[in-house]
Short mmCIF file of C-alpha atoms in Angstrom, two decimals:
data_model
loop_
_atom_site.label_atom_id
_atom_site.label_comp_id
_atom_site.label_asym_id
_atom_site.label_seq_id
_atom_site.Cartn_x
_atom_site.Cartn_y
_atom_site.Cartn_z
CA MET H 1 47.25 104.23 120.12
CA LYS H 2 48.13 101.82 117.29
CA ARG H 3 49.33 104.66 115.23
CA THR H 4 51.85 105.78 117.97
CA ILE H 5 53.22 102.23 118.48
CA PHE H 6 53.57 101.94 114.56
CA LEU H 7 55.51 105.17 114.52
CA VAL H 8 57.87 104.20 117.39
CA PHE H 9 58.35 100.79 115.75
CA ILE H 10 59.34 102.49 112.32
CA LEU H 11 61.64 104.97 114.11
CA LEU H 12 63.41 102.22 116.00
CA ALA H 13 63.80 100.15 112.89
CA PHE H 14 65.22 103.18 110.99
CA VAL H 15 67.55 104.09 113.73
CA GLY H 16 68.80 100.40 114.27
CA CYS H 17 69.48 100.04 110.46
CA LYS H 18 71.53 103.23 110.55
CA ASN H 19 73.77 101.83 113.34
CA ASP H 20 74.16 98.55 111.50
CA SER H 21 75.43 100.15 108.11
CA LYS H 22 78.17 102.15 110.18
CA SER H 23 79.56 99.24 111.96
CA PRO H 24 80.97 97.14 108.94
CA ASN H 25 82.63 100.22 107.55
CA VAL H 26 84.61 100.76 110.65
CA VAL H 27 85.76 97.08 110.75
CA ASP H 28 86.68 97.28 107.04
CA GLU H 29 88.87 100.37 107.56
CA ASN H 30 90.61 98.53 110.39
CA GLN H 31 90.99 95.37 108.25
CA ASP H 32 92.42 97.31 105.34
CA GLN H 33 95.23 98.68 107.74
CA LEU H 34 96.02 95.20 108.96
CA ASP H 35 96.38 93.92 105.37
CA VAL H 36 99.28 96.47 104.63
CA LYS H 37 102.62 94.59 104.88
CA GLU H 38 106.16 95.41 104.05
CA LEU H 39 107.68 92.60 101.80
CA THR H 40 111.03 92.08 100.25
CA GLY H 41 111.62 89.95 97.14
CA ASN H 42 112.23 89.95 93.34
CA PHE H 43 110.14 91.83 90.90
CA ILE H 44 109.88 91.20 87.11
CA TYR H 45 107.85 92.88 84.46
CA PHE H 46 107.87 91.09 81.10
CA ALA H 47 105.26 90.75 78.29
CA ASP H 48 102.71 93.04 80.11
CA ALA H 49 102.89 90.89 83.31
CA ALA H 50 104.14 92.13 86.64
CA VAL H 51 105.04 89.45 89.20
CA PHE H 52 106.54 89.79 92.67
CA GLN H 53 108.20 86.81 94.31
CA THR H 54 109.24 86.39 97.90
CA LYS H 55 111.14 83.18 99.13
CA SER H 56 107.94 81.52 99.75
CA GLU H 57 105.09 82.98 97.61
CA LEU H 58 104.28 84.50 94.19
CA PHE H 59 102.18 87.55 93.71
CA GLY H 60 100.51 89.18 90.70
CA VAL H 61 100.97 92.99 90.83
CA VAL H 62 98.04 95.36 90.34
CA GLU H 63 98.97 97.57 87.55
CA ASP H 64 98.36 101.05 88.78
CA GLN H 65 100.30 104.34 88.88
CA LYS H 66 102.77 102.95 91.67
CA ALA H 67 103.32 99.76 89.65
CA GLN H 68 104.22 101.94 86.57
CA GLU H 69 106.75 103.87 88.78
CA LEU H 70 108.28 100.58 89.91
CA ILE H 71 108.46 99.31 86.32
CA LYS H 72 110.16 102.52 85.25
CA ARG H 73 112.73 102.44 88.16
CA ALA H 74 113.45 98.62 87.47
CA GLU H 75 114.17 99.17 83.70
CA ILE H 76 117.12 101.38 84.56
CA LEU H 77 118.75 98.49 86.53
CA LYS H 78 117.98 95.60 84.10
CA ASP H 79 120.57 94.42 81.72
CA GLN H 80 118.22 92.15 79.76
CA PRO H 81 114.39 92.26 79.48
CA THR H 82 113.94 89.10 81.63
CA ASP H 83 116.15 90.37 84.54
CA GLU H 84 114.63 90.62 87.96
CA VAL H 85 115.18 93.47 90.38
CA LYS H 86 115.18 93.22 94.28
CA VAL H 87 112.64 95.45 95.86
CA THR H 88 111.20 96.17 99.21
CA LEU H 89 107.65 97.33 99.07
CA LYS H 90 104.79 98.43 101.38
CA VAL H 91 101.84 96.47 99.92
CA LYS H 92 98.21 95.63 100.37
CA VAL H 93 97.73 91.84 99.78
CA THR H 94 94.38 90.68 98.46
CA LYS H 95 92.85 87.53 96.84
CA LYS H 96 92.26 87.47 93.07
CA PRO H 97 88.55 87.56 92.02
CA GLU H 98 87.37 84.11 90.98
CA HIS H 99 86.46 85.19 87.44
CA GLU H 100 89.87 86.71 86.59
CA GLU H 101 93.11 84.80 85.42
CA GLY H 102 96.44 85.22 87.32
CA TRP H 103 98.11 84.45 90.63
CA GLU H 104 95.93 83.48 93.58
CA ASN H 105 97.30 86.43 95.52
CA ARG H 106 97.88 89.87 94.29
CA ILE H 107 99.40 92.96 95.70
CA GLU H 108 98.58 96.65 95.42
CA ILE H 109 101.79 98.82 95.90
CA ILE H 110 101.34 101.39 98.53
CA ASP H 111 104.93 102.63 98.68
CA ILE H 112 108.26 101.81 97.00
CA ILE H 113 110.96 101.58 99.69
CA THR H 114 114.03 100.24 97.75
CA VAL H 115 114.86 99.01 94.31
CA SER H 116 118.23 97.38 93.54
CA LYS H 117 119.93 94.83 91.34
CA VAL H 118 119.71 91.24 92.08
CA ASP H 119 123.24 89.83 93.11
CA GLN H 120 123.82 87.49 90.22
CA GLU H 121 126.52 85.45 91.91
CA ASN H 122 124.23 84.44 94.97
CA SER H 123 121.12 84.07 92.95
CA ASP H 124 119.28 80.82 92.11
CA ILE H 125 118.42 82.13 88.73
CA ILE H 126 119.27 80.00 85.78
CA LYS H 127 120.13 81.78 82.52
CA LEU H 128 120.05 80.12 79.15
CA ARG H 129 122.30 81.62 76.52
CA SER H 130 122.68 80.61 72.83
CA GLN H 131 126.14 79.55 71.73
CA GLU H 132 127.54 81.27 68.73
#
């Protein structure tokens, strides 16, 4: 009798643990889908650092294959190495790990929607040039 109760208890514990491990994965998949956003802003890549700026926030850019594609597309439109380009991206926004340096928020590029030159006449960018 004790043996039967013990086996039933172990079986219930095993089945209960199996169901618990599946539940968080389903929630995580849904959470990942909710974190995907479409953002428009300025992108700059200079001195091995990629930064994306919206009107209200700055993001570090995860340098993966999509980021490299954006860097190449942006280089074509830039007149100087420090020029920004206007982009619309589909991104996944995450927080930076505590032990790493960089911007508090970072984006992983899911899709590049548009890449264009920044309108210099309506821009708030200040350019410093040397006088000859």
